[in-house]
Short mmCIF file of C-alpha atoms and ligand atoms in Angstrom, two decimals:
data_model
loop_
_atom_site.label_atom_id
_atom_site.label_comp_id
_atom_site.label_asym_id
_atom_site.label_seq_id
_atom_site.Cartn_x
_atom_site.Cartn_y
_atom_site.Cartn_z
CA MET Z 234 -34.17 -28.25 -36.12
CA THR Z 235 -31.93 -27.91 -39.75
CA LEU Z 236 -29.73 -25.34 -39.99
CA ALA Z 237 -32.05 -22.77 -42.36
CA GLU Z 238 -34.70 -23.51 -39.32
CA LEU Z 239 -32.71 -22.42 -37.53
CA GLU Z 240 -31.39 -18.95 -39.29
CA ILE Z 241 -35.17 -17.56 -39.53
CA ALA Z 242 -35.23 -18.65 -35.34
CA LYS Z 243 -32.56 -17.03 -35.12
CA ALA Z 244 -33.40 -13.66 -37.03
CA GLN Z 245 -37.25 -13.75 -34.89
CA SER Z 246 -35.50 -13.76 -31.45
CA LEU Z 247 -33.44 -10.79 -32.41
CA GLU Z 248 -36.12 -8.82 -34.63
CA GLU Z 249 -38.15 -9.60 -30.79
CA VAL Z 250 -34.76 -8.21 -28.63
CA VAL Z 251 -34.41 -5.05 -30.97
CA ALA Z 252 -38.61 -5.30 -30.16
CA ALA Z 253 -38.71 -5.44 -25.88
CA ALA Z 254 -40.48 -2.67 -24.72
CA ASP Z 255 -38.57 -2.52 -21.52
CA ALA Z 256 -36.17 -4.14 -18.59
CA ALA Z 257 -38.46 -6.66 -18.41
CA ALA Z 258 -39.56 -8.03 -21.92
CA VAL Z 259 -35.82 -7.69 -22.37
CA GLU Z 260 -36.01 -10.37 -19.08
CA ALA Z 261 -38.63 -12.37 -20.58
CA LEU Z 262 -36.25 -13.10 -23.90
CA ARG Z 263 -33.53 -13.68 -21.99
CA VAL Z 264 -34.71 -16.29 -20.19
CA LYS Z 265 -36.71 -17.65 -23.65
CA TYR Z 266 -32.87 -18.40 -25.81
CA VAL Z 267 -30.31 -18.49 -23.66
CA GLY Z 268 -31.78 -18.83 -19.63
CA ARG Z 269 -30.76 -22.17 -18.49
CA ASN Z 270 -33.36 -23.93 -20.25
CA GLY Z 271 -33.35 -21.06 -22.17
CA SER Z 272 -34.05 -22.66 -26.43
CA ILE Z 273 -30.31 -22.00 -27.50
CA PRO Z 274 -28.82 -24.53 -24.40
CA ALA Z 275 -31.55 -26.74 -25.12
CA LEU Z 276 -30.05 -27.10 -29.06
CA ILE Z 277 -26.68 -27.30 -27.05
CA LYS Z 278 -27.41 -30.17 -25.18
CA ALA Z 279 -29.30 -31.54 -28.75
CA MET Z 280 -26.20 -31.93 -30.40
CA LYS Z 281 -25.32 -35.07 -29.89
CA ASP Z 282 -28.76 -36.21 -32.12
CA VAL Z 283 -26.91 -34.03 -35.32
CA PRO Z 284 -24.93 -36.62 -37.80
CA LYS Z 285 -21.86 -36.27 -36.80
CA GLU Z 286 -20.64 -34.43 -40.27
CA GLU Z 287 -23.49 -31.88 -39.55
CA ARG Z 288 -21.74 -31.49 -36.29
CA PRO Z 289 -19.08 -28.64 -36.79
CA MET Z 290 -21.24 -26.74 -38.57
CA PHE Z 291 -24.66 -26.98 -37.00
CA GLY Z 292 -22.14 -26.21 -33.70
CA LYS Z 293 -20.66 -22.92 -35.37
CA ALA Z 294 -24.00 -21.54 -36.42
CA VAL Z 295 -25.34 -22.52 -32.40
CA GLN Z 296 -22.42 -20.36 -31.16
CA ALA Z 297 -23.03 -16.95 -32.86
CA TRP Z 298 -26.51 -17.08 -32.88
CA ARG Z 299 -26.07 -17.38 -28.42
CA ALA Z 300 -23.71 -14.45 -29.81
CA GLU Z 301 -25.91 -12.22 -31.47
CA VAL Z 302 -28.52 -12.68 -28.70
CA GLU Z 303 -26.54 -12.34 -26.80
CA ALA Z 304 -24.50 -8.69 -28.13
CA ALA Z 305 -28.51 -7.19 -29.08
CA LEU Z 306 -29.74 -8.61 -25.09
CA GLN Z 307 -26.49 -6.38 -23.59
CA ALA Z 308 -27.26 -3.11 -26.21
CA LYS Z 309 -31.37 -3.17 -24.55
CA GLY Z 310 -29.08 -2.41 -21.59
CA PHE Z 311 -28.30 -6.34 -20.07
CA ALA Z 312 -25.83 -7.79 -18.94
CA ALA Z 313 -25.74 -11.16 -20.75
CA ALA Z 314 -26.98 -14.20 -19.71
CA GLU Z 315 -25.89 -16.25 -16.72
CA LYS Z 316 -22.38 -16.58 -17.73
CA PRO Z 317 -20.13 -14.89 -15.32
CA VAL Z 318 -19.84 -11.19 -14.82
CA ASP Z 319 -16.11 -10.53 -15.04
CA ALA Z 320 -15.38 -13.23 -17.69
CA ASP Z 321 -16.63 -10.29 -20.32
CA LEU Z 322 -13.05 -7.56 -18.96
CA THR Z 323 -14.58 -6.05 -22.73
CA MET Z 324 -18.36 -5.17 -21.15
CA ALA Z 325 -19.04 -1.18 -20.29
CA GLY Z 326 -18.61 -0.28 -16.88
CA ARG Z 327 -20.41 2.32 -15.22
CA TRP Z 328 -19.02 5.34 -14.87
CA TRP Z 329 -18.86 6.92 -11.11
CA GLY Z 330 -17.63 10.12 -12.62
CA LEU Z 331 -13.82 10.79 -11.86
CA GLY Z 332 -13.87 12.87 -8.33
CA VAL Z 333 -11.42 15.94 -7.76
CA LYS Z 334 -9.66 17.27 -4.73
CA HIS Z 335 -10.96 19.23 -1.89
CA PRO Z 336 -9.53 23.52 -2.69
CA LEU Z 337 -8.25 22.92 1.02
CA SER Z 338 -6.93 19.78 0.20
CA ARG Z 339 -4.99 21.61 -2.35
CA VAL Z 340 -4.24 25.08 -0.25
CA ILE Z 341 -2.98 22.80 1.52
CA GLU Z 342 -0.69 21.23 -0.32
CA GLU Z 343 0.39 23.42 -2.51
CA SER Z 344 1.13 25.70 0.27
CA ALA Z 345 3.93 22.35 2.02
CA ALA Z 346 5.45 22.31 -2.04
CA ILE Z 347 6.01 26.18 -1.34
CA PHE Z 348 7.32 26.04 2.36
CA GLY Z 349 9.32 22.45 1.43
CA ARG Z 350 11.03 24.73 -1.17
CA LEU Z 351 12.15 27.61 1.44
CA GLY Z 352 13.58 24.45 3.69
CA PHE Z 353 10.04 24.15 5.85
CA THR Z 354 9.37 20.35 6.63
CA VAL Z 355 5.57 20.24 7.49
CA ALA Z 356 4.49 19.04 11.07
CA ASP Z 357 1.40 17.81 12.63
CA GLY Z 358 0.34 17.71 16.01
CA PRO Z 359 -3.57 16.66 17.87
CA GLU Z 360 -6.71 18.64 17.64
CA LEU Z 361 -7.00 17.78 21.21
CA GLU Z 362 -4.43 20.24 23.40
CA ASN Z 363 -3.90 20.47 26.74
CA LYS Z 364 -3.32 24.01 28.06
CA PHE Z 365 -0.07 24.62 28.73
CA ASN Z 366 0.42 23.49 24.40
CA ASN Z 367 -2.73 25.97 24.16
CA PHE Z 368 -2.23 28.86 25.67
CA THR Z 369 0.45 28.95 28.52
CA ALA Z 370 3.82 28.28 26.75
CA LEU Z 371 2.49 31.29 23.19
CA ASN Z 372 2.01 32.97 26.41
CA THR Z 373 -1.27 33.98 26.98
CA PRO Z 374 -1.85 35.01 30.13
CA GLN Z 375 -5.06 34.35 31.68
CA HIS Z 376 -7.39 36.75 31.60
CA HIS Z 377 -7.92 36.89 27.34
CA PRO Z 378 -10.83 36.38 25.65
CA SER Z 379 -10.02 33.56 23.70
CA MET Z 380 -8.83 31.59 26.94
CA ASP Z 381 -13.14 31.43 28.37
CA ARG Z 382 -15.05 28.95 28.43
CA SER Z 383 -17.09 31.44 25.79
CA ASP Z 384 -14.60 31.50 22.98
CA THR Z 385 -12.66 27.89 23.22
CA PHE Z 386 -14.77 24.53 23.31
CA TRP Z 387 -13.62 22.86 26.85
CA PHE Z 388 -13.32 19.70 27.96
CA GLY Z 389 -12.36 19.32 32.10
CA GLU Z 390 -9.73 21.47 33.33
CA ASP Z 391 -7.22 21.07 30.35
CA CYS Z 392 -8.79 18.82 27.96
CA LEU Z 393 -9.04 21.47 24.67
CA LEU Z 394 -9.97 21.57 21.64
CA ARG Z 395 -6.63 24.00 20.23
CA THR Z 396 -7.60 26.99 19.29
CA GLN Z 397 -5.15 27.93 16.73
CA THR Z 398 -2.72 24.99 14.81
CA SER Z 399 0.01 27.46 17.20
CA PRO Z 400 0.83 24.77 19.47
CA VAL Z 401 2.21 21.78 17.50
CA GLN Z 402 5.18 24.41 16.97
CA ILE Z 403 5.71 24.02 20.37
CA ARG Z 404 5.83 21.20 20.56
CA ALA Z 405 8.59 20.89 17.62
CA MET Z 406 10.51 23.47 19.53
CA MET Z 407 10.58 21.25 22.51
CA ALA Z 408 10.88 17.90 20.30
CA ASN Z 409 14.29 19.25 18.21
CA LYS Z 410 17.07 21.91 19.20
CA PRO Z 411 16.72 25.14 17.10
CA PRO Z 412 17.30 25.40 13.65
CA VAL Z 413 14.04 23.83 13.44
CA ARG Z 414 11.91 25.00 10.30
CA VAL Z 415 8.17 23.78 10.12
CA ILE Z 416 4.35 24.67 8.69
CA CYS Z 417 2.13 23.12 10.80
CA PRO Z 418 -0.83 22.35 8.86
CA GLY Z 419 -4.42 21.40 10.35
CA ARG Z 420 -8.00 21.70 11.64
CA THR Z 421 -8.94 24.25 14.98
CA TYR Z 422 -11.94 25.90 16.31
CA ARG Z 423 -13.91 27.95 18.10
CA ARG Z 424 -16.67 29.12 19.32
CA ASP Z 425 -18.10 30.84 16.62
CA THR Z 426 -21.84 31.21 14.89
CA THR Z 427 -21.30 29.44 11.70
CA ASP Z 428 -21.54 32.55 8.52
CA ALA Z 429 -20.34 33.18 5.54
CA THR Z 430 -17.19 33.98 6.38
CA HIS Z 431 -17.24 32.19 10.04
CA SER Z 432 -17.36 28.27 11.20
CA ALA Z 433 -16.69 26.83 14.89
CA ASN Z 434 -14.32 24.94 12.72
CA PHE Z 435 -12.25 25.59 10.46
CA HIS Z 436 -8.20 24.75 9.05
CA GLN Z 437 -4.56 26.94 9.91
CA ILE Z 438 -1.17 26.70 8.02
CA GLU Z 439 1.52 27.99 10.57
CA GLY Z 440 4.91 28.57 10.22
CA LEU Z 441 7.65 28.85 12.15
CA TYR Z 442 12.05 29.51 11.09
CA VAL Z 443 13.55 29.40 14.79
CA ASP Z 444 17.76 30.27 14.70
CA THR Z 445 21.30 30.20 16.37
CA LYS Z 446 22.07 32.76 13.50
CA SER Z 447 20.43 36.16 14.12
CA VAL Z 448 16.57 35.86 12.25
CA SER Z 449 15.34 38.70 11.68
CA LEU Z 450 11.59 40.92 9.94
CA ALA Z 451 12.49 41.35 6.82
CA ASP Z 452 13.24 36.82 6.40
CA LEU Z 453 9.58 37.22 7.11
CA LYS Z 454 9.01 39.69 5.30
CA SER Z 455 10.82 37.58 2.23
CA VAL Z 456 9.50 34.53 2.45
CA LEU Z 457 5.89 35.79 2.63
CA ALA Z 458 6.30 37.69 0.00
CA TYR Z 459 7.03 34.44 -2.14
CA PHE Z 460 5.18 32.83 -0.88
CA ALA Z 461 2.16 35.32 -2.60
CA LYS Z 462 2.99 35.19 -5.29
CA GLU Z 463 3.69 31.58 -5.94
CA MET Z 464 0.64 30.93 -4.00
CA MET Z 465 -1.96 33.82 -5.27
CA GLY Z 466 0.30 34.28 -8.61
CA ASP Z 467 2.96 37.36 -10.39
CA GLY Z 468 2.54 40.78 -8.67
CA VAL Z 469 1.41 40.64 -5.83
CA THR Z 470 2.93 40.98 -3.04
CA VAL Z 471 3.20 42.05 0.79
CA ARG Z 472 2.60 44.46 3.42
CA PHE Z 473 2.74 44.78 7.16
CA ARG Z 474 0.96 46.18 9.58
CA PRO Z 475 1.72 47.04 13.04
CA HIS Z 476 -0.76 44.60 15.51
CA PHE Z 477 -0.82 42.27 18.51
CA PHE Z 478 -0.19 39.01 19.92
CA PRO Z 479 0.89 37.52 22.69
CA PHE Z 480 3.65 35.13 21.65
CA THR Z 481 5.37 37.90 18.78
CA GLU Z 482 7.08 40.99 19.48
CA PRO Z 483 6.48 42.92 17.18
CA SER Z 484 3.34 41.15 16.00
CA VAL Z 485 1.83 42.49 12.16
CA GLU Z 486 -1.01 41.52 10.59
CA VAL Z 487 -0.43 40.51 6.70
CA ASP Z 488 -2.45 41.59 3.88
CA PHE Z 489 -1.82 40.40 0.03
CA THR Z 490 -1.85 42.26 -2.84
CA CYS Z 491 -5.77 41.97 -3.88
CA HIS Z 492 -4.96 39.45 -7.21
CA VAL Z 493 -7.90 40.65 -9.06
CA CYS Z 494 -7.16 44.08 -9.23
CA LYS Z 495 -3.36 44.06 -8.21
CA GLY Z 496 -3.56 46.25 -5.68
CA LYS Z 497 -5.20 49.31 -8.16
CA GLY Z 498 -8.85 48.81 -6.13
CA CYS Z 499 -11.71 46.82 -6.82
CA ASN Z 500 -15.28 45.06 -5.33
CA VAL Z 501 -13.18 41.84 -3.89
CA CYS Z 502 -10.85 44.00 -1.75
CA LYS Z 503 -12.99 46.64 -1.55
CA GLN Z 504 -10.49 49.43 -3.80
CA SER Z 505 -7.69 49.44 -0.62
CA GLY Z 506 -5.64 46.87 -3.05
CA TRP Z 507 -5.27 45.07 0.04
CA ILE Z 508 -6.31 41.84 1.73
CA GLU Z 509 -5.89 40.33 4.86
CA VAL Z 510 -4.25 36.46 5.43
CA ALA Z 511 -2.37 35.94 7.56
CA GLY Z 512 -1.50 37.44 11.90
CA ALA Z 513 2.82 36.88 12.39
CA GLY Z 514 5.53 38.41 14.05
CA MET Z 515 9.21 37.24 15.77
CA VAL Z 516 8.58 35.14 18.12
CA ASP Z 517 8.64 36.35 21.62
CA PRO Z 518 11.81 35.44 24.27
CA ARG Z 519 8.50 34.30 26.72
CA VAL Z 520 8.23 31.63 24.31
CA PHE Z 521 11.36 30.59 24.15
CA GLU Z 522 12.00 30.40 27.98
CA HIS Z 523 8.74 27.85 27.49
CA VAL Z 524 10.12 25.58 24.98
CA GLY Z 525 13.63 25.15 26.84
CA TYR Z 526 15.50 27.75 24.44
CA ASP Z 527 17.60 30.65 25.86
CA PRO Z 528 16.56 33.83 23.98
CA ALA Z 529 19.53 35.26 24.06
CA GLU Z 530 20.75 32.92 21.71
CA VAL Z 531 17.70 32.15 19.42
CA SER Z 532 15.58 34.70 16.87
CA GLY Z 533 13.23 33.78 15.52
CA TYR Z 534 10.15 34.51 13.57
CA ALA Z 535 6.03 32.58 13.25
CA PHE Z 536 2.83 33.32 10.46
CA GLY Z 537 -0.27 32.06 10.74
CA PHE Z 538 -2.71 32.19 8.11
CA GLY Z 539 -6.80 31.01 7.45
CA VAL Z 540 -6.11 28.21 4.10
CA GLU Z 541 -10.44 29.43 3.83
CA ARG Z 542 -9.19 32.22 3.83
CA ILE Z 543 -6.66 31.14 1.21
CA ALA Z 544 -8.99 29.53 -0.59
CA MET Z 545 -12.13 31.67 -1.13
CA ILE Z 546 -9.92 34.81 -2.60
CA LYS Z 547 -7.73 31.93 -4.69
CA TYR Z 548 -10.86 30.58 -6.12
CA GLY Z 549 -13.11 33.99 -5.25
CA ILE Z 550 -15.42 31.46 -3.43
CA GLN Z 551 -18.28 33.74 -1.35
CA ASP Z 552 -19.60 31.48 1.27
CA ILE Z 553 -17.63 29.30 3.68
CA ARG Z 554 -20.37 26.93 4.33
CA TRP Z 555 -19.58 25.64 0.32
CA LEU Z 556 -16.69 24.33 1.76
CA TYR Z 557 -18.10 21.53 3.77
CA GLU Z 558 -21.19 21.24 2.23
CA ASN Z 559 -19.46 18.40 0.03
CA ASP Z 560 -22.07 18.87 -2.73
CA VAL Z 561 -20.47 17.78 -6.42
CA ARG Z 562 -21.78 20.88 -8.22
CA PHE Z 563 -19.47 23.29 -6.39
CA LEU Z 564 -16.50 21.14 -6.13
CA ASP Z 565 -16.95 20.27 -9.65
CA GLN Z 566 -16.38 24.10 -10.91
CA LEU Z 567 -13.01 24.00 -8.88
CA ALA Z 568 -11.83 20.98 -11.18
N1 LIG I 9 -1.88 32.13 15.86
C1 LIG I 9 -2.77 32.99 15.28
C2 LIG I 9 -4.19 33.05 15.03
O1 LIG I 9 -4.46 32.26 15.33
C3 LIG I 9 -2.11 33.37 14.15
C4 LIG I 9 -0.17 33.23 14.60
C5 LIG I 9 0.48 32.54 13.93
C6 LIG I 9 0.05 35.03 14.36
C7 LIG I 9 1.31 32.87 14.86
C8 LIG I 9 1.01 35.38 14.73
C9 LIG I 9 2.22 33.77 14.41
O2 LIG I 9 -4.54 34.38 15.18
#
């Protein structure tokens, strides 16, 4: 083959690649030109028969042909020839899409950062608990509904899926002397039928501050007011409503100012201006006795809120189930 013939063959090969109608045709052309027994490798093999003085020119032309055919094949969507794919670092990669953090992870991480600024550390505990940590130490009487099999997932007499993350606070107090300042994020379980606002498995963040200095309800309120503002934005604060929990006395339910209307009243807050987000209170002296603290010497507060609830009001999510379906069309909207 002369140089002129080579140019003609090259032009023809490129035309053929451009005209290839489908993947099979592209593959056939790859085999024909750059495959192991294709015409370009054959030319390279036959190089020794080319007169010595023409060899460099001819060699260059063959290499150029090979490069152009490979590029054309690649442009047709085919990873060129038989060389290892990773040898060509400039080759276009496949687009897998950038992931986003799940809204529940975001709320947990943001909460840990906000409380972290106030000196709280994150404590962790098992999802399978014993009766003492989940109920007894938390001053929950035997007749309390949450003790019932219809409300709690029991595994035998003394093993259950925790119904709240409060047992982590019990563990934290038993393992440390005051002051104790922790938040406990994690999964919790209750026998709930799943609907738009309920799920048998959900997440809580509970917080606990116990000190030998006197700790007051006002301290609790200021901490939650700071959290409300940092998590939901300026203009959002808290109000307390009297309530009952076995493990706190006094106990309150905590409302945030509606972050949408800033308290004026709208559809989101059912015209009330407030949204219920948490339970809280001053740690009951009985709880201190159970963990070996002297109630005469220590005082403290505890609070607990649902992560799903915060995520749903923060991001305007109407159905709790969307948080568990891992549908990227939903998750991408929160990116
Ligand atoms: N543990 C309570 C619940 O799950 C929330 C709470 C925590 C209330 C701490 C008061 C103090 O409902």
